[in-house]
Every structure is written in C-alpha cells, then in structure tokens.
Coordinates of C-alpha atoms (C1' of nucleotides) in Angstrom, one line a residue:
Chain A
X27 CA -11.3 -1.0 -8.1
X28 CA -13.6 -3.7 -7.3
X29 CA -15.7 -1.6 -4.9
X30 CA -19.2 -1.7 -5.4
X31 CA -20.8 1.7 -6.3
X32 CA -23.7 0.9 -4.2
X33 CA -24.1 3.5 -1.4
X34 CA -23.9 2.1 2.1
X35 CA -27.3 4.0 2.7
X36 CA -28.3 6.0 5.9
X37 CA -29.3 3.5 8.8
X38 CA -33.1 3.1 8.3
X39 CA -35.3 5.5 9.5
X40 CA -33.4 8.8 9.2
X41 CA -33.1 10.8 12.7
X42 CA -33.0 14.3 11.1
X43 CA -32.2 15.7 14.4
X44 CA -29.5 18.4 13.7
X45 CA -27.0 17.0 16.2
X46 CA -27.2 13.4 14.6
X47 CA -26.7 14.6 11.2
X48 CA -23.1 15.4 11.4
X49 CA -22.4 12.4 13.9
X50 CA -23.9 9.7 11.4
X51 CA -22.3 11.2 8.3
X52 CA -18.8 11.4 9.4
X53 CA -19.0 7.9 10.6
X54 CA -20.7 6.9 7.2
X55 CA -17.9 8.6 5.4
X56 CA -15.2 7.2 7.7
X57 CA -16.4 4.0 6.9
X58 CA -16.3 4.5 3.1
X59 CA -12.9 5.9 3.5
X60 CA -11.5 2.9 5.4
X61 CA -12.9 0.5 2.8
X62 CA -11.4 2.6 -0.2
X63 CA -8.2 3.4 1.2
X64 CA -7.9 -0.4 2.1
X65 CA -8.6 -1.3 -1.6
X66 CA -6.6 1.3 -3.3
X67 CA -4.2 3.0 -0.8
X68 CA -3.7 6.9 -0.1
X69 CA -2.7 7.7 -3.7
X70 CA -4.9 5.3 -5.3
X71 CA -7.9 6.2 -3.7
X72 CA -10.1 9.1 -5.0
X73 CA -12.4 11.5 -3.2
X74 CA -15.1 10.8 -5.7
X75 CA -14.9 7.3 -5.1
X76 CA -15.2 7.5 -1.3
X77 CA -17.8 9.8 -1.9
X78 CA -19.7 7.3 -4.1
X79 CA -19.4 4.5 -1.7
X80 CA -20.7 6.7 1.3
X81 CA -23.6 7.6 -1.1
X82 CA -22.9 11.2 -0.8
X83 CA -21.7 14.1 -3.2
X84 CA -18.2 14.8 -3.4
X85 CA -18.6 18.5 -2.1
X86 CA -20.5 17.2 0.9
X87 CA -17.8 14.9 1.8
X88 CA -15.2 18.1 1.4
X89 CA -17.9 19.8 3.7
X90 CA -17.1 17.5 6.7
X91 CA -13.5 16.8 6.1
X92 CA -11.4 19.4 4.6
X93 CA -9.0 17.5 2.7
X94 CA -8.4 13.8 1.4
X95 CA -5.3 13.7 3.7
X96 CA -7.4 15.3 6.7
X97 CA -10.0 12.3 6.3
X98 CA -7.2 9.6 5.8
X99 CA -5.6 11.0 9.3
X100 CA -8.9 10.5 10.9
X101 CA -9.1 6.8 9.5
X102 CA -5.8 5.9 10.6
X103 CA -6.0 7.4 14.1
X104 CA -9.2 5.7 14.5
X105 CA -7.6 2.5 13.9
X106 CA -4.8 3.1 16.1
X107 CA -6.8 3.7 19.0
X108 CA -9.0 0.7 18.2
X109 CA -6.3 -1.7 18.3
X110 CA -4.7 -0.3 21.3
X111 CA -7.9 -0.7 23.4
X112 CA -8.2 -4.3 22.0
X113 CA -4.9 -5.3 23.4
X114 CA -5.9 -5.1 27.0
X115 CA -6.4 -9.0 26.8
X116 CA -2.7 -9.2 27.6
X117 CA -3.0 -7.6 30.9
X118 CA -4.8 -8.7 34.1
X119 CA -3.5 -12.4 33.0
X120 CA -1.9 -14.6 35.4
X121 CA 0.5 -15.7 32.9
X122 CA 1.4 -16.2 29.1
X123 CA -0.8 -18.9 28.6
X124 CA -4.0 -17.1 29.1
X125 CA -2.5 -13.8 28.6
X126 CA -1.0 -14.3 25.2
X127 CA -3.8 -16.9 24.3
X128 CA -6.0 -14.2 24.7
X129 CA -4.1 -11.5 22.7
X130 CA -3.8 -13.8 19.8
X131 CA -7.8 -14.7 19.9
X132 CA -8.5 -10.8 20.0
X133 CA -5.9 -10.2 17.2
X134 CA -7.3 -13.0 15.1
X135 CA -10.6 -11.8 15.6
X136 CA -9.7 -8.2 14.6
X137 CA -8.2 -9.6 11.6
X138 CA -11.5 -11.5 10.9
X139 CA -14.0 -8.7 11.5
X140 CA -11.9 -5.5 10.4
X141 CA -9.6 -6.8 7.7
X142 CA -9.9 -3.1 6.1
X143 CA -8.6 -1.3 9.1
X144 CA -5.4 -3.9 9.5
X145 CA -4.9 -3.0 5.6
X146 CA -4.9 0.8 6.0
X147 CA -2.5 0.5 9.1
X148 CA -0.1 -1.8 7.2
X149 CA -0.1 0.4 4.2
X150 CA 0.5 3.6 6.5
X151 CA 3.3 1.7 8.2
X152 CA 4.9 0.6 5.1
X153 CA 5.1 4.0 3.4
X154 CA 7.0 5.4 6.3
X155 CA 4.0 6.4 8.6
X156 CA 3.8 9.8 7.5
X157 CA 0.6 10.6 9.6
X158 CA 1.2 8.3 12.8
X159 CA 4.8 8.9 13.3
X160 CA 4.3 10.9 16.7
X161 CA 1.9 8.3 17.9
X162 CA 4.5 5.4 17.1
X163 CA 7.2 7.4 18.9
X164 CA 4.9 8.1 22.0
X165 CA 2.0 6.0 22.6
X166 CA 2.9 2.7 20.6
X167 CA 6.7 3.1 22.4
X168 CA 5.2 2.9 25.7
X169 CA 2.8 0.4 25.3
X170 CA 5.5 -1.9 23.8
X171 CA 7.8 -1.2 26.5
X172 CA 5.2 -2.1 29.1
X173 CA 4.0 -5.5 27.4
X174 CA 7.7 -6.2 26.9
X175 CA 8.2 -5.9 30.8
X176 CA 5.5 -7.7 31.4
X177 CA 6.6 -10.8 29.3
X178 CA 10.1 -10.3 31.0
X179 CA 8.6 -10.9 34.4
X180 CA 6.8 -14.2 33.3
X181 CA 10.1 -15.4 32.0
X182 CA 11.9 -14.4 35.4
X183 CA 9.1 -16.3 37.1
X184 CA 10.1 -19.3 35.1
X185 CA 6.4 -19.2 33.3
X186 CA 7.8 -19.4 29.8
X187 CA 11.1 -19.7 28.1
X188 CA 13.7 -17.1 27.6
X189 CA 12.6 -15.2 24.8
X190 CA 13.2 -11.9 23.4
X191 CA 10.2 -9.9 24.2
X192 CA 10.6 -7.5 21.3
X193 CA 10.8 -10.1 18.8
X194 CA 8.1 -12.1 20.5
X195 CA 5.7 -9.1 20.0
X196 CA 6.6 -8.7 16.4
X197 CA 5.8 -12.3 15.9
X198 CA 2.5 -12.0 17.3
X199 CA 1.7 -8.7 15.4
X200 CA 2.9 -10.2 12.2
X201 CA 1.3 -13.7 12.4
X202 CA -1.9 -12.4 13.4
X203 CA -2.3 -9.5 11.0
X204 CA -1.1 -11.8 8.1
X205 CA -4.5 -13.2 8.0
X206 CA -5.9 -9.7 7.4
X207 CA -3.2 -8.1 5.3
X208 CA -2.6 -11.4 3.2
X209 CA -6.2 -12.4 3.4
X210 CA -6.5 -12.4 -0.5
X211 CA -3.2 -14.7 -1.0
X212 CA -4.8 -17.1 1.6
X213 CA -8.1 -17.1 0.1
X214 CA -6.7 -17.7 -3.2
X215 CA -4.5 -20.8 -1.8
X216 CA -7.7 -21.8 -0.1
X217 CA -9.4 -22.7 -3.6
X218 CA -10.8 -19.0 -4.0
X219 CA -12.9 -19.5 -1.0
X220 CA -12.7 -17.2 2.3
X221 CA -11.8 -19.3 5.5
X222 CA -14.8 -20.7 6.8
X223 CA -15.9 -20.6 10.4
X224 CA -14.2 -24.0 10.9
X225 CA -11.0 -22.9 9.1
X226 CA -10.8 -19.6 11.2
X227 CA -10.9 -21.8 14.5
X228 CA -8.3 -24.1 13.2
X229 CA -6.2 -21.1 12.2
X230 CA -6.5 -19.5 15.8
X231 CA -5.8 -22.8 17.3
X232 CA -2.6 -23.3 14.9
X233 CA -1.3 -19.9 15.8
X234 CA -1.8 -20.1 19.4
X235 CA -0.3 -23.8 19.7
X236 CA 2.6 -22.7 17.6
X237 CA 3.3 -19.7 19.5
X238 CA 2.7 -20.7 23.1
X239 CA 4.7 -23.9 22.4
X240 CA 7.5 -21.8 20.8
X241 CA 7.7 -19.8 23.8
X242 CA 7.7 -22.7 26.1
X243 CA 4.6 -21.8 27.8
X244 CA 2.9 -25.4 27.0
Chain B
X6 CA 7.9 11.4 -0.6
X7 CA 11.2 11.3 1.0
X8 CA 13.1 9.6 -2.1
X9 CA 16.1 11.7 -2.8
X10 CA 16.1 13.1 -6.6
X11 CA 19.8 12.1 -6.8
X12 CA 20.1 9.9 -9.7
X13 CA 21.4 6.1 -9.2
X14 CA 23.8 7.0 -12.2
X15 CA 24.7 4.6 -14.5
X16 CA 27.5 2.1 -13.2
X17 CA 30.9 3.9 -13.5
X18 CA 32.6 3.6 -17.0
X19 CA 29.5 3.2 -19.4
X20 CA 29.9 0.9 -21.8
X21 CA 28.0 2.1 -24.8
X22 CA 27.6 -1.1 -27.0
X23 CA 24.1 -1.1 -28.1
X24 CA 23.3 -4.3 -26.7
X25 CA 24.2 -3.2 -23.2
X26 CA 22.4 -0.1 -23.2
X27 CA 18.8 -1.5 -23.3
X28 CA 19.9 -4.0 -20.5
X29 CA 21.4 -1.4 -18.6
X30 CA 18.6 1.2 -18.9
X31 CA 16.1 -1.5 -18.0
X32 CA 17.5 -2.4 -14.9
X33 CA 18.3 1.0 -14.0
X34 CA 14.4 1.9 -14.3
X35 CA 13.2 -1.5 -12.5
X36 CA 15.4 -0.4 -9.5
X37 CA 14.1 2.9 -9.3
X38 CA 10.8 1.8 -9.8
X39 CA 10.8 -0.8 -7.1
X40 CA 12.2 1.9 -4.8
X41 CA 9.3 4.2 -5.7
X42 CA 6.5 2.0 -5.9
X43 CA 7.7 0.6 -2.5
X44 CA 7.7 4.0 -0.9
X45 CA 4.4 5.4 -2.3
X46 CA 2.3 2.4 -3.6
X47 CA 1.1 2.0 -7.2
X48 CA -1.3 4.9 -7.1
X49 CA 0.8 7.3 -5.2
X50 CA 3.9 6.7 -7.5
X51 CA 4.3 9.0 -10.3
X52 CA 6.4 8.0 -13.7
X53 CA 7.7 11.4 -13.2
X54 CA 9.4 10.8 -9.7
X55 CA 10.6 6.9 -11.0
X56 CA 12.1 8.9 -13.8
X57 CA 14.0 11.2 -11.7
X58 CA 15.4 8.4 -9.4
X59 CA 16.4 6.8 -12.3
X60 CA 18.2 9.9 -13.6
X61 CA 16.3 9.5 -17.0
X62 CA 14.0 11.9 -18.7
X63 CA 10.1 10.7 -18.4
X64 CA 10.0 10.2 -22.2
X65 CA 13.0 8.1 -22.1
X66 CA 11.5 5.8 -19.5
X67 CA 8.3 5.3 -21.4
X68 CA 10.1 4.5 -24.5
X69 CA 11.4 1.2 -22.6
X70 CA 8.1 0.4 -20.9
X71 CA 4.8 1.1 -22.3
X72 CA 3.2 2.5 -19.3
X73 CA 3.3 2.8 -15.5
X74 CA 1.4 -0.1 -15.3
X75 CA 3.7 -2.0 -17.5
X76 CA 6.5 -1.2 -15.7
X77 CA 4.7 -2.2 -12.4
X78 CA 3.8 -5.6 -13.8
X79 CA 7.6 -6.2 -14.6
X80 CA 8.7 -5.2 -11.1
X81 CA 6.0 -7.5 -9.5
X82 CA 7.1 -10.5 -11.5
X83 CA 10.5 -9.9 -10.9
X84 CA 10.3 -10.1 -7.1
X85 CA 7.6 -13.0 -7.3
X86 CA 10.6 -15.1 -9.3
X87 CA 13.2 -13.8 -6.9
X88 CA 11.5 -15.2 -4.1
X89 CA 10.6 -18.3 -5.4
X90 CA 14.0 -19.1 -6.2
X91 CA 15.1 -18.1 -2.9
X92 CA 12.8 -20.7 -1.4
X93 CA 14.8 -23.8 -2.6
X94 CA 16.3 -23.7 0.9
X95 CA 13.7 -25.9 2.1
X96 CA 14.2 -28.8 -0.2
X97 CA 17.0 -31.2 0.0
X98 CA 17.1 -30.9 3.9
X99 CA 16.8 -34.0 5.8
X100 CA 14.5 -32.5 8.4
X101 CA 12.6 -29.3 9.7
X102 CA 15.5 -28.3 11.7
X103 CA 17.7 -27.5 8.6
X104 CA 15.0 -27.1 6.1
X105 CA 13.0 -24.3 8.1
X106 CA 16.0 -22.9 9.9
X107 CA 17.4 -22.4 6.4
X108 CA 14.3 -21.1 5.0
X109 CA 13.9 -18.5 7.9
X110 CA 17.5 -17.6 7.2
X111 CA 17.1 -16.8 3.7
X112 CA 13.8 -15.1 4.0
X113 CA 15.1 -12.8 6.7
X114 CA 18.2 -12.1 4.6
X115 CA 15.8 -11.1 2.0
X116 CA 13.7 -8.6 4.4
X117 CA 17.1 -7.2 5.3
X118 CA 18.4 -6.9 1.9
X119 CA 15.5 -6.2 -0.4
X120 CA 12.8 -4.5 1.8
X121 CA 11.5 -2.7 -1.0
X122 CA 10.6 -5.9 -3.0
X123 CA 8.9 -7.0 0.0
X124 CA 6.7 -4.1 0.4
X125 CA 5.8 -3.8 -3.3
X126 CA 4.8 -7.4 -3.2
X127 CA 2.8 -6.8 0.2
X128 CA 1.0 -4.0 -1.2
X129 CA 0.1 -6.0 -4.4
X130 CA -1.4 -8.9 -2.5
X131 CA -3.3 -6.5 0.1
X132 CA -5.1 -4.8 -3.1
X133 CA -6.1 -8.0 -4.5
X134 CA -3.2 -8.9 -6.5
X135 CA -4.5 -7.2 -9.8
X136 CA -1.3 -8.2 -11.5
X137 CA -0.4 -11.3 -10.1
X138 CA -3.7 -13.2 -9.5
X139 CA -2.6 -15.8 -12.2
X140 CA 0.8 -16.7 -10.5
X141 CA -1.0 -17.0 -7.5
X142 CA -3.6 -19.3 -8.8
X143 CA -0.8 -21.4 -10.7
X144 CA 2.8 -21.3 -9.4
X145 CA 2.2 -20.2 -5.9
X146 CA -0.4 -22.8 -5.5
X147 CA 1.8 -25.3 -6.7
X148 CA 4.5 -24.3 -4.9
X149 CA 2.4 -24.2 -1.6
X150 CA 1.1 -27.7 -2.0
X151 CA 4.4 -29.2 -2.5
X152 CA 5.9 -28.0 0.5
X153 CA 2.8 -28.6 2.6
X154 CA 3.5 -32.2 1.6
X155 CA 7.1 -32.0 2.6
X156 CA 6.1 -30.6 6.0
X157 CA 3.5 -33.5 6.3
X158 CA 6.2 -35.9 5.6
X159 CA 8.2 -34.9 8.2
X160 CA 5.3 -35.0 10.5
X161 CA 4.6 -38.4 9.5
X162 CA 8.3 -39.4 10.1
X163 CA 8.1 -38.0 13.8
X164 CA 10.5 -35.1 12.9
X165 CA 8.2 -32.7 14.4
X166 CA 4.8 -32.3 15.9
X167 CA 1.5 -32.7 14.1
X168 CA 0.9 -28.9 13.1
X169 CA -1.2 -27.7 10.2
X170 CA 1.3 -27.2 7.3
X171 CA -0.6 -24.3 5.7
X172 CA -0.8 -22.1 8.7
X173 CA 3.0 -22.9 9.5
X174 CA 3.9 -21.4 6.1
X175 CA 1.6 -18.5 6.9
X176 CA 3.6 -18.2 10.1
X177 CA 6.9 -18.3 8.4
X178 CA 6.0 -15.8 5.6
X179 CA 4.3 -13.3 7.9
X180 CA 7.0 -13.5 10.7
X181 CA 10.1 -13.1 8.4
X182 CA 8.1 -10.6 6.1
X183 CA 7.3 -8.4 8.9
X184 CA 10.9 -7.3 9.3
X185 CA 10.9 -5.7 5.8
X186 CA 7.3 -4.6 5.5
X187 CA 7.0 -3.1 9.0
X188 CA 10.6 -2.3 9.3
X189 CA 9.8 1.4 9.8
X190 CA 7.7 0.7 12.9
X191 CA 10.6 -1.8 14.0
X192 CA 13.0 0.9 13.6
X193 CA 10.9 3.5 15.3
X194 CA 10.6 1.3 18.2
X195 CA 14.2 0.4 18.3
X196 CA 15.0 4.2 19.1
X197 CA 14.7 5.4 15.4
X198 CA 17.8 3.3 14.6
X199 CA 17.8 0.7 12.1
X200 CA 18.6 -2.8 13.4
X201 CA 22.4 -3.4 13.8
X202 CA 24.1 -6.3 12.7
X203 CA 23.9 -7.8 16.0
X204 CA 20.3 -7.0 16.4
X205 CA 19.8 -8.8 13.0
X206 CA 21.3 -11.9 14.1
X207 CA 19.3 -11.9 17.4
X208 CA 16.2 -11.5 15.4
X209 CA 17.2 -14.5 13.0
X210 CA 17.8 -16.7 16.2
X211 CA 14.6 -15.5 18.2
X212 CA 12.3 -16.4 15.0
X213 CA 14.2 -19.8 14.3
X214 CA 14.3 -20.7 18.2
X215 CA 10.6 -19.7 18.7
X216 CA 9.2 -21.4 15.5
X217 CA 11.3 -24.7 15.6
X218 CA 10.5 -25.2 19.3
X219 CA 6.7 -24.2 18.4
X220 CA 6.7 -26.9 15.8
X221 CA 8.2 -29.3 18.3
X222 CA 11.4 -30.0 16.1
X223 CA 13.9 -28.9 18.7
Chain C
dT13 C1' -43.6 34.4 10.6
dT14 C1' -38.8 35.6 10.3
dT15 C1' -34.4 34.8 11.1
dC16 C1' -30.5 32.3 11.7
dC17 C1' -27.2 28.7 10.8
dG18 C1' -25.7 24.2 9.9
dC19 C1' -26.2 21.4 5.9
dT20 C1' -26.3 20.2 0.8
dT21 C1' -24.8 20.4 -3.9
dG22 C1' -23.9 21.5 -9.1
dA23 C1' -20.8 24.0 -11.5
dC24 C1' -16.3 25.2 -11.8
dC25 C1' -11.1 25.8 -11.7
dA26 C1' -6.0 25.0 -11.6
dT27 C1' -3.0 21.5 -11.4
dA28 C1' -0.7 17.3 -12.2
dC29 C1' -0.7 13.0 -14.3
dG30 C1' -0.1 9.6 -18.0
dG31 C1' 1.0 9.1 -22.3
dT32 C1' 2.1 10.9 -27.4
dC33 C1' 4.8 12.4 -31.0
dA34 C1' 8.3 14.3 -34.1
dG35 C1' 12.8 15.2 -35.0
dG36 C1' 17.7 14.9 -33.7
dA37 C1' 21.8 12.0 -32.0
dA38 C1' 24.4 8.3 -31.7
dA39 C1' 25.7 3.5 -32.6
dC40 C1' 26.3 -0.1 -36.0
dG41 C1' 26.9 -2.7 -40.4
dA42 C1' 28.4 -2.6 -45.1
Chain D
dT28 C1' 31.3 7.1 -45.8
dC29 C1' 26.8 6.1 -46.0
dG30 C1' 22.0 4.2 -44.8
dT31 C1' 19.6 2.1 -41.2
dT32 C1' 18.4 1.0 -36.8
dT33 C1' 18.1 2.2 -32.2
dC34 C1' 18.2 5.6 -28.7
dC35 C1' 16.9 10.0 -26.8
dT36 C1' 14.3 14.2 -25.4
dG37 C1' 11.3 18.5 -25.1
dA38 C1' 7.1 20.0 -26.0
dC39 C1' 2.8 19.0 -26.2
dC40 C1' -2.3 17.0 -25.2
dG41 C1' -6.7 15.0 -22.9
dT42 C1' -8.3 13.8 -18.8
dA43 C1' -8.8 13.0 -13.8
dT44 C1' -8.4 14.8 -9.6
dG45 C1' -8.3 17.8 -5.1
dG46 C1' -10.5 21.4 -3.9
dT47 C1' -13.7 26.0 -4.0
dC48 C1' -17.7 28.6 -4.2
dA49 C1' -22.0 30.6 -4.4
dA50 C1' -26.7 29.8 -4.2
dG51 C1' -30.3 27.2 -2.1
dC52 C1' -32.4 24.1 1.6
dG53 C1' -34.8 23.2 6.0
dG54 C1' -34.8 22.6 11.2
dA55 C1' -35.2 25.4 15.1
dA56 C1' -35.1 29.4 18.0
dA57 C1' -37.2 34.2 18.8

DNA sequence: TTTCCGCTTGACCATACGGTCAGGAAACGA
DNA sequence: TCGTTTCCTGACCGTATGGTCAAGCGGAAA
C-alpha cells in the first residue's frame, strides 16, 4: 500500500459549528475512502487505513459510518451520481460532432481529475456490482436507452453512419475510462511519467478524431 | 461471493502417475485461483475459498504454492504470457485492415472466452501493478514500441490516416477488454442476458468497423 | 450554571485469515 | 518386498481486522 499516512487534514480554519462538523467529517472520510478503495479494492482496504488517511481515529470513522460496507456503498453511489450528471454534455447538442465530442472531452477530464472514482467504479462492476446492481437496472438502463435513441435519431437524420448505438456507447466508456483505470500502465509506457498537459490534449484529440471519424461524423 | 462451492473436480479418469499429479493439481488450483481472484480481487479472495473451488484442502493448496501472493503472482504472469502470444495476429499482416482486424477479433475472442483473466489483469494494473511492474517496464514496453513502429510504417505507406499509434493501441485494448471487464454491466443493459452468439458477432463487427474507419483504413 | 446531546476515543472482543507442522498414505525404484 | 520420496491433510497458531462500548468532552440551549 503506497498511500502515505499523512492525514488529509481539516480545511484550514476549522469552523466548529456543530452542523458543519458532521458535514465536514463525512466528506473528509468519503474522500479518504475513495482513495483507499481505489488503491486496494474493497477487500484489500482496511478501515484503519482509511481512518489514517482521513486523520481520524478508527472509532470516530465508525461513528459516522456504521460499517466498512456502508461506507463503500456511499462512495460508489456518489461516484455514480457524479458521472450521470457529467453526462449531460451529450444532450442539447445539434449533432454527433458537438455532442459526442463534448462527451469525450468531459469523460476524459473526469478520468484525469478523478481517477480514483473511476477505479472504484470499475472494481465494483468487475466484481458483479454487488452494491450498485439496482442502479444499473434502473437509472443506468434508462440513461442508456435514452442516449441510444438520441444516437439513432442522428443516424436517421444522416448526421453519422449507421453504427450500433449501444456498442458506440461502450466504446466511448471504455476508451475514456481506460485513461483512468489503466493510468498506471499508460504512465509506465510513457517512461514512468504521468501524461503532461500536452499529452492529455493529444490524447483527447486522438480519441475524438478516431471515434468521430469512426462513426462517419467527420 | 457467488462462486459455487462445487469443486471443479479432477478431469475424469484420474491418471495417478506421479509426474502428472503435480501438473494436474497445479493447473486445477491456478484455474480456481483465477476465478476467485477475478470475482473478489486479491484482497477479497481467501485461500480457503480457492481451495474449495479447486476441491482440495487448504493445506494441500499451500503444499503446491508457498503463499497466496505466490499463487497470485503465477496467475498474473500466466495471463500476461497468454495475451502476449495472442497478439501475434498483428504481425505478418500486409496492412491495417488485416492486421488490426485480426487483432480485434483475437482480443474479442479472449474477452469472451477468458473474462476472468482479463479481470485479474485489470485489477492488477488498477492497483499499481505490484507484481507485474517489471514486465510492464520490459516486455510490454518493447512489445508496444514495436507495434507502434509497425503502425507508423503503415501510416507512412499511406495505408491509414496519421493517428497517434500509442493512443490507437490504448483504444484497441480498452474497447476489447471492456467486453470482459465490464461484462456484467453489458449483461445488465442487455436485459440480464449474456450476449448471444449473434450479439457477439455484432459486437466484433461494430468494433472493427468503427475503429478501422476511425483510422482511415476503410 | 446546569443540563443536554452530539462528538471523540482508547481499550477491548470475537472472528477469520494466512500460514505451519507433524504424521500418515500412496506411488515409485530397486 | 522394502526403503525413499512425494503427496496429502487435520489440527493448530499468531495476527489483523471489523466492529463494540463506556466513559469523557464541549458547544449550545434553558
């Protein structure tokens, strides 16, 4: 486990007003948990380590969250909501070039800024979605159906080639998330260095160009 | 953990010749381990469960493999070798349509037939490649450099558009492995049913068409 | 000042886990 | 047949983990 034990430490001047304490500690713990779950997986993570990263005693953490599983559940659901919101880029776009282009930009930015969340999500799904299954069957299914219909509309309007909308969505998810989930591999192949600003721009452009051309939109 | 405790059971008529016993039990254990590690991650997997799946007492498993970590190491390295071999499809191809087309076919077939291996690999890399780092830095780096050069050659020969070879490789890996690593999500979105033969064919064709068109090869 | 109630925490507990070991069974070579 | 090597396994052990608890702390409301 490479996570430094340096506590994240409470944001500067600590407001001690009762209401804020709960709010503040919960987000502190959730951040620490996301990091540790991403690095070690659910099974490999320990409550003690999460507490260390959050800079709190373990018993205090378990005062806010009833159990490790409860905490994990909260982390996963937060990520899910976050992603769903970030996906609005697809809507309200006149066509695939703008819509899918913006979606790729947004997803790549998330992979860059929140790789931990992406990893936790990937881990959850890979292990059969034990805690998020209901969301997959309801919210995600609706979301997917809606966007597939949108893509189909674009196809019918002659704005892009007749590709299978579902498989296009899978390709979008796969390609963009790869930069987070397999970031370590990419970093290693990049000479051990994280992608630079320039390289991230190039990555975004590569992905956008290949996919937009791949669906006959440019 | 959904893994049934039904032992994989020794392949029919047990040849009890000494030489074969070791060989046979080792592969039996490795298969069970791949399955359990894929479903639970390294941290979530237990030696006891692997032993149950293999249909052997825990102590017997630890007779063949010195430790859980040792067993995991063997599993990961096996997968790595397997994949590297399967990637020869790219070579000896006259151009991107044949080479990359065959590579996508091969990778999709692996995702379909060996999803567990893919998941273990993804998990390993996501957690920072603790046991396979040296291979990433040597074998994988060389492999990648070589194939990037091959792709560059095709570009220079005007057989495809001038895309960034590395990012093309990432897209190939991401898209094909997605069907294994996120198979559960895809299955859920498919009405809870695994992809049928027909659907797998459609998936392959979708991926091939989008990517080959995306790189200007068709 | 007193009371209340949410916050904090060190000490503690039961369990599950990875790993060991000693002794027996089974195959092999002579 | 006998000795040797490999295979097999129940019982056991130390440790780490998730979780509990009871006692204290400190704003805030009366």
